[in-house]
Coordinates of C-alpha atoms in Angstrom, one line a residue:
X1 CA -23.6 1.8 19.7
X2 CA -19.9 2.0 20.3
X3 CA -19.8 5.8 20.3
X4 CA -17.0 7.1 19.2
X5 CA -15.6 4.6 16.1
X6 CA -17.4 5.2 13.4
X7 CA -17.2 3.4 9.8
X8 CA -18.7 6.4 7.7
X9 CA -19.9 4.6 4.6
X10 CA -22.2 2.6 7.4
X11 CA -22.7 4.9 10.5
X12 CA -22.7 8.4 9.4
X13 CA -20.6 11.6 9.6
X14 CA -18.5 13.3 12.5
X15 CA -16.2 16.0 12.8
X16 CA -12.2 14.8 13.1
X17 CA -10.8 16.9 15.7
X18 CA -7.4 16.3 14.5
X19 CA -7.4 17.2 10.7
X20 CA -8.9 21.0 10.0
X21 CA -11.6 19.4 7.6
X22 CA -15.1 17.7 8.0
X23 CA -14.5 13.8 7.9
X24 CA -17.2 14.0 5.3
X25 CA -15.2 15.8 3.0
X26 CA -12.3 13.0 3.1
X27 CA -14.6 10.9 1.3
X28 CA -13.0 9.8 -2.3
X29 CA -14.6 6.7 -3.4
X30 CA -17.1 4.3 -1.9
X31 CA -14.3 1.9 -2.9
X32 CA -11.8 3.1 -0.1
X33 CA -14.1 2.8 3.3
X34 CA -13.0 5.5 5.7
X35 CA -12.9 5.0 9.5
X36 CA -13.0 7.7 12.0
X37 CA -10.4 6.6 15.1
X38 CA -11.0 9.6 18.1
X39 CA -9.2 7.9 20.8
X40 CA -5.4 6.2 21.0
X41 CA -6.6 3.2 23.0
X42 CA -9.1 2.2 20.2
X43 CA -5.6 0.2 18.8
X44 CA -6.1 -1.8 22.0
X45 CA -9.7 -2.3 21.1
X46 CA -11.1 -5.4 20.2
X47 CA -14.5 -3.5 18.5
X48 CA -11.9 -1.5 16.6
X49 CA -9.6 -4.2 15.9
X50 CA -12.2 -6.6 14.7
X51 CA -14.0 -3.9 12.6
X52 CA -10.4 -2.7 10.9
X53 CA -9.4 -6.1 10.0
X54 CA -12.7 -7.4 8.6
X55 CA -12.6 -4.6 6.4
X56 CA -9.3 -4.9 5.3
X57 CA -9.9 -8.1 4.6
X58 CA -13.2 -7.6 2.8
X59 CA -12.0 -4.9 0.6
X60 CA -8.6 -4.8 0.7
X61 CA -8.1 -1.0 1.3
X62 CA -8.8 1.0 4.0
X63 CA -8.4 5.2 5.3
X64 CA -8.7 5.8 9.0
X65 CA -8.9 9.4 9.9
X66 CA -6.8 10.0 13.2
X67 CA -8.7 12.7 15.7
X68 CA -5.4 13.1 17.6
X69 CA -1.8 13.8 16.8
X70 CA 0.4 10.9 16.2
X71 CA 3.6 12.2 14.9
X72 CA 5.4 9.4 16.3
X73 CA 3.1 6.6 15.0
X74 CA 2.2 5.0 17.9
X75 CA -1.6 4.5 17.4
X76 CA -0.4 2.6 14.1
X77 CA 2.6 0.5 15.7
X78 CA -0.1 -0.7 18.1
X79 CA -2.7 -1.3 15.5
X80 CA -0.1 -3.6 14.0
X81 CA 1.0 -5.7 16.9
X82 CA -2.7 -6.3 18.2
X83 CA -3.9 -7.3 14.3
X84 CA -1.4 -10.2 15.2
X85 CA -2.3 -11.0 18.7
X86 CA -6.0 -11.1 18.1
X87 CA -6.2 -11.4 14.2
X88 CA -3.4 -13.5 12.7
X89 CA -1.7 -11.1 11.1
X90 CA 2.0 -11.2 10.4
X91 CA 4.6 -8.9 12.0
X92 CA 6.1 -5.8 10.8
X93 CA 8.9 -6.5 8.5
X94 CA 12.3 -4.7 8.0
X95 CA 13.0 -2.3 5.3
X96 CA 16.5 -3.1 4.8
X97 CA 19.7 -4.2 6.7
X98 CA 19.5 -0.9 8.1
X99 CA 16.4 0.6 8.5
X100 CA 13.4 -1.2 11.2
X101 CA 9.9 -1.6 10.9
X102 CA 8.6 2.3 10.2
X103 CA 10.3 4.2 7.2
X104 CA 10.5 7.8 6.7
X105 CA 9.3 8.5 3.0
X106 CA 10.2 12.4 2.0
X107 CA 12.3 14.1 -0.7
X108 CA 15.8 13.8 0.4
X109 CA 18.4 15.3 -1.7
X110 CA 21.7 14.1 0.7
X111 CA 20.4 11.9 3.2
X112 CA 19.4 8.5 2.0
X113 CA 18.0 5.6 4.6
X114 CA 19.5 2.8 3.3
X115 CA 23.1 1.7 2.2
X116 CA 24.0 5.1 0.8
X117 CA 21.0 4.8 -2.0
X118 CA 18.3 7.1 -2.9
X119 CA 14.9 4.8 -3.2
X120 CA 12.5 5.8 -5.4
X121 CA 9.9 7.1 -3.0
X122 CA 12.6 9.6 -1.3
X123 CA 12.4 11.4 -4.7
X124 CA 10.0 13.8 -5.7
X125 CA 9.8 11.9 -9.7
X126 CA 6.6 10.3 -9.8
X127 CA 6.6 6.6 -9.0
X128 CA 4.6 4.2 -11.6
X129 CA 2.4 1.5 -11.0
X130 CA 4.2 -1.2 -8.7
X131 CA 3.5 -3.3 -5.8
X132 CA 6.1 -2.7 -2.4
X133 CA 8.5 -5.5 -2.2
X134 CA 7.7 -7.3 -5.6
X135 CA 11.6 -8.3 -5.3
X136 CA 11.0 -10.4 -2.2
X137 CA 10.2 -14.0 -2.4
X138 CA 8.1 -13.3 0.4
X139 CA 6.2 -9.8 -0.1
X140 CA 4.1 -8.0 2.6
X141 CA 0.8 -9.0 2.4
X142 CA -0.3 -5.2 3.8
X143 CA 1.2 -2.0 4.3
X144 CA 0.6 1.5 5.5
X145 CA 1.2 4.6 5.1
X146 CA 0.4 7.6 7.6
X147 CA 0.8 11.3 6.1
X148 CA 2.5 12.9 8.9
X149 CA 2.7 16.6 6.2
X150 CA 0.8 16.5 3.5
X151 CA 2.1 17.7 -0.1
X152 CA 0.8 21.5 -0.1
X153 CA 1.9 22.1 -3.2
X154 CA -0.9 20.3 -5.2
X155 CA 1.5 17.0 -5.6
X156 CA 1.8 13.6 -4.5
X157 CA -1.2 12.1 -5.1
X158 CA -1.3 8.8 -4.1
X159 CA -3.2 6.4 -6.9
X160 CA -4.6 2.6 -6.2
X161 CA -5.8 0.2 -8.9
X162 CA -7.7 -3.2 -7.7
X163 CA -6.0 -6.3 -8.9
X164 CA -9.8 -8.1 -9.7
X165 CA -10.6 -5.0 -12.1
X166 CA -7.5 -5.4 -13.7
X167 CA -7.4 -8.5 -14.5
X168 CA -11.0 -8.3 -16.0
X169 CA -9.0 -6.2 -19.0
X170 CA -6.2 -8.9 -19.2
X171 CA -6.6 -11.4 -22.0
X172 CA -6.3 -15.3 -20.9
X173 CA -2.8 -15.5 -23.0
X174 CA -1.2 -12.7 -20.7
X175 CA -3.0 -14.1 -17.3
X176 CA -1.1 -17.4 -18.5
X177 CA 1.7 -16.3 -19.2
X178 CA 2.7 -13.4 -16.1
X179 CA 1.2 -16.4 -14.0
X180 CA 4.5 -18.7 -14.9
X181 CA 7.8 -18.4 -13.6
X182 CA 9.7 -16.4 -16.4
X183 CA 10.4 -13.5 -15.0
X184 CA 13.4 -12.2 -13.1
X185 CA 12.9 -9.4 -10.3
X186 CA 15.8 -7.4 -9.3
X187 CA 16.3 -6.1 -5.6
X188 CA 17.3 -2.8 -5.4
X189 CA 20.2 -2.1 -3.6
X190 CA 18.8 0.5 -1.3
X191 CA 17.1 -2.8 0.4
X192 CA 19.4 -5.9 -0.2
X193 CA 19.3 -7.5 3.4
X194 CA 21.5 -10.4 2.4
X195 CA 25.5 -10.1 0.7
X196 CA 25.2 -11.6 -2.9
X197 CA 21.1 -11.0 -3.2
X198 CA 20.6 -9.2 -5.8
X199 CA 17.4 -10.6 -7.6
X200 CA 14.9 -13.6 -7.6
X201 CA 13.1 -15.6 -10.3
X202 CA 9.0 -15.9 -10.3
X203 CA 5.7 -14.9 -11.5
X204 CA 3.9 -12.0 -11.0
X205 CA 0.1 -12.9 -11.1
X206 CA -1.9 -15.4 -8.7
X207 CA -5.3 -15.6 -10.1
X208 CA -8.0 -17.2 -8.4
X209 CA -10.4 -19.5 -9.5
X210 CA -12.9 -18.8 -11.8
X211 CA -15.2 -16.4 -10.2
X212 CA -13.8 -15.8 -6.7
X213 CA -12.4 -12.3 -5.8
X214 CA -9.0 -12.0 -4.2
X215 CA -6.4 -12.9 -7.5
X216 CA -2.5 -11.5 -6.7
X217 CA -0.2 -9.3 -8.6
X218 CA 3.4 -8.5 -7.8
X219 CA 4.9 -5.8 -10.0
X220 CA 7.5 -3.0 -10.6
X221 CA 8.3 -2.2 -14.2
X222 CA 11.8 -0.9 -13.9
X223 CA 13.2 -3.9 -11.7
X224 CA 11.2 -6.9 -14.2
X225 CA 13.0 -8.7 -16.8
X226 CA 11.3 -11.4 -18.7
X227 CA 13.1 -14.6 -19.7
X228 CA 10.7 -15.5 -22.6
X229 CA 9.4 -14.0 -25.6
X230 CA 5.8 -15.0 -24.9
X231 CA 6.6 -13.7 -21.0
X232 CA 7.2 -10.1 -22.9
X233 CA 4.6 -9.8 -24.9
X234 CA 2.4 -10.5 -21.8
X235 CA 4.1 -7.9 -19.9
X236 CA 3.9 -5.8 -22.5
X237 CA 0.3 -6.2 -22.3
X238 CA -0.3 -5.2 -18.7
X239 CA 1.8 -2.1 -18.9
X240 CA 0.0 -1.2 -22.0
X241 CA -3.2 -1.6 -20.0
X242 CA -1.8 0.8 -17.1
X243 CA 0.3 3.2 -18.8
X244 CA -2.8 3.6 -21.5
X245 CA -6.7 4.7 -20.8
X246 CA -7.3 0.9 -19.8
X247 CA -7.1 1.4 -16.3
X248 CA -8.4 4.6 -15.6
X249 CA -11.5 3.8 -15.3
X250 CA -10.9 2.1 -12.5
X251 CA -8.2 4.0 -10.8
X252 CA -9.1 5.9 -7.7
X253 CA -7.0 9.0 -7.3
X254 CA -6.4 10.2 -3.7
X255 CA -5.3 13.8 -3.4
X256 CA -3.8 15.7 -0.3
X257 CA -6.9 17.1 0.6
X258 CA -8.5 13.7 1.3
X259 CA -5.1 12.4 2.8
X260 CA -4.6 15.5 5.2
X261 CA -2.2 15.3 8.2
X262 CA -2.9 12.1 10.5
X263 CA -4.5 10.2 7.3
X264 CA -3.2 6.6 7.0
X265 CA -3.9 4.2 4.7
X266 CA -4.0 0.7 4.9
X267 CA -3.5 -1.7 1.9
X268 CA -3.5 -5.1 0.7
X269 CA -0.3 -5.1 -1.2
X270 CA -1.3 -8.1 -3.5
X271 CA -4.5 -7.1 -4.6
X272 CA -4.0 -3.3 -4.8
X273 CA -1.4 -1.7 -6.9
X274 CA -0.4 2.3 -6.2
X275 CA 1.2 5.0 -7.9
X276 CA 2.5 8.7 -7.1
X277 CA 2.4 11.3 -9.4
X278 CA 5.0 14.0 -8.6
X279 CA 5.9 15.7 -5.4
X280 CA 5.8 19.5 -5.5
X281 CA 6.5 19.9 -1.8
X282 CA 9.9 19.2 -0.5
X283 CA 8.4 18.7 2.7
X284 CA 6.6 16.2 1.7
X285 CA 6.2 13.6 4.6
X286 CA 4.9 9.9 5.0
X287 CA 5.5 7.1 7.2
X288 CA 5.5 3.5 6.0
X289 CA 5.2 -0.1 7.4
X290 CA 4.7 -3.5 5.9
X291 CA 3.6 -6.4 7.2
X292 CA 2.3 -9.7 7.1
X293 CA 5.2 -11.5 5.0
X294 CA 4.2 -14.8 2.9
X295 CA 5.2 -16.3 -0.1
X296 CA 3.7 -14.9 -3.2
X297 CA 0.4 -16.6 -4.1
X298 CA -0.2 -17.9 -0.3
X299 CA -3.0 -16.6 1.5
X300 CA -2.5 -15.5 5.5
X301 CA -4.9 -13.1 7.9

């Protein structure tokens, strides 16, 4: 037995020297498999490696639980560049013309990261249902996010929704019609990377054949326009479906106190949407990365 990884749904239960809490009590949902990582070097790994990319892969959402303090990220900017060495994976992408691979997510009232522009996740409003980078012709495949201070005000919980589920509640005239190219996305100028880009044309489901796992969604309703009356009404559809009791069933809700400090999440951005409700603590403070950038509806590692 490698001794000290563990995959709790699988192995069992172990004391995270780095958060204050059990590992046990991080659990949320049998949904979201949680992995303990003890050591730095496990990013170097292959048992880790393999184990963390198999399982991202498998269920398209994973929580690792760092035993260590990594303020500075480098467990996860490691994790990253070996995923693509041994596992395919694609590199970290930039945020913006300004901003590299790792973005500072907090409440920011003055200081903006990008082009002079406050992004929606630098705010403390809640954040609806959306998928990072839907205004790319070439979204992240995964991203992740490591809580470096947790919300201690009760706020920020961070909200994911499976794409498969979702689309179980969707009726074939919507899946038709958000799968065709009617609808217009528009880039927000906090991350406009080109002059003169300012939106791109496209669908916003992949579905998979009949009874394979694994269908696609790119969405952000405040940046989507649709360019047909039938694209509307099927747009109107979806949002009725997650802004209603539609979805909740299936919506797993992770608060602070399972995301304490060195939590990070990793996500398959195309078959997991998220939402935040509102931040209560100004100091309030994630890191993000995304990588693995392919052109919607294209499957990579």
């Amino acid at each position: 037995m490698y001794r000290h990884f563990r995959t709790i749904s699988t192995i069992g239960v172990k004391a995270a020297r780095y958060s204050t809490q059990p590992i046990r009590d991080l659990r949320t949902s049998n949904l979201v498999p949680l992995i303990e990582v003890t050591k730095l070097k496990f990013a170097s790994e292959a048992i880790h490696l393999r184990v963390v990319h198999e399982t991202l892969k498998a269920k398209g959402v994973v929580q690792l639980a760092l035993g260590f303090s990594d303020e500075k990220s480098i467990y996860l900017q490691r994790l990253i560049t070996n995923l693509n060495k041994s596992h395919g994976h694609g590199l970290p992408i930039t945020h913006s013309t300004e901003c590299g691979w790792f973005w500072d997510v907090r409440p920011s009232l003055s200081s903006f990261q990008s082009h002079g522009h406050q992004a929606r996740s630098e705010t403390m409003s809640r954040f609806d249902w959306h998928t990072d980078c839907s205004y790319e012709e070439c979204p992240p495949r995964y991203f992740a996010l490591q809580v470096i201070q947790p919300d201690r005000c009760g706020g920020g919980t961070l909200s994911v929704l499976n794409v498969d589920r979702l689309l179980a509640l969707l009726s074939p005239f919507a899946q038709k019609w958000l799968s065709s190219h009617n609808y217009k996305i528009t880039v927000p100028p906090e991350f406009v990377k080109e002059a003169g880009e300012q939106y791109i044309s496209g669908n916003l489901l992949a579905v998979k054949p009949e009874g394979k796992s694994g269908s696609e969604l790119r969405f952000r309703d405040d940046i989507t326009i649709p360019l047909t009356p039938n694209a509307a009404k099927a747009l109107d559809e979806l949002k009725e479906i997650l802004y209603g009791d539609g979805a909740e069933e299936w919506t797993i809700h992770l608060e602070p106190k399972s995301l304490p400090q060195g939590s990070i999440i990793l996500m398959d951005n195309r078959r997991w949407l998220h939402s935040r409700n509102e931040v209560k603590d100004p100091n309030r403070h994630l890191r993000r990365v995304r990588w693995g950038a392919r052109p919607f509806g294209s499957r990579s590692a």
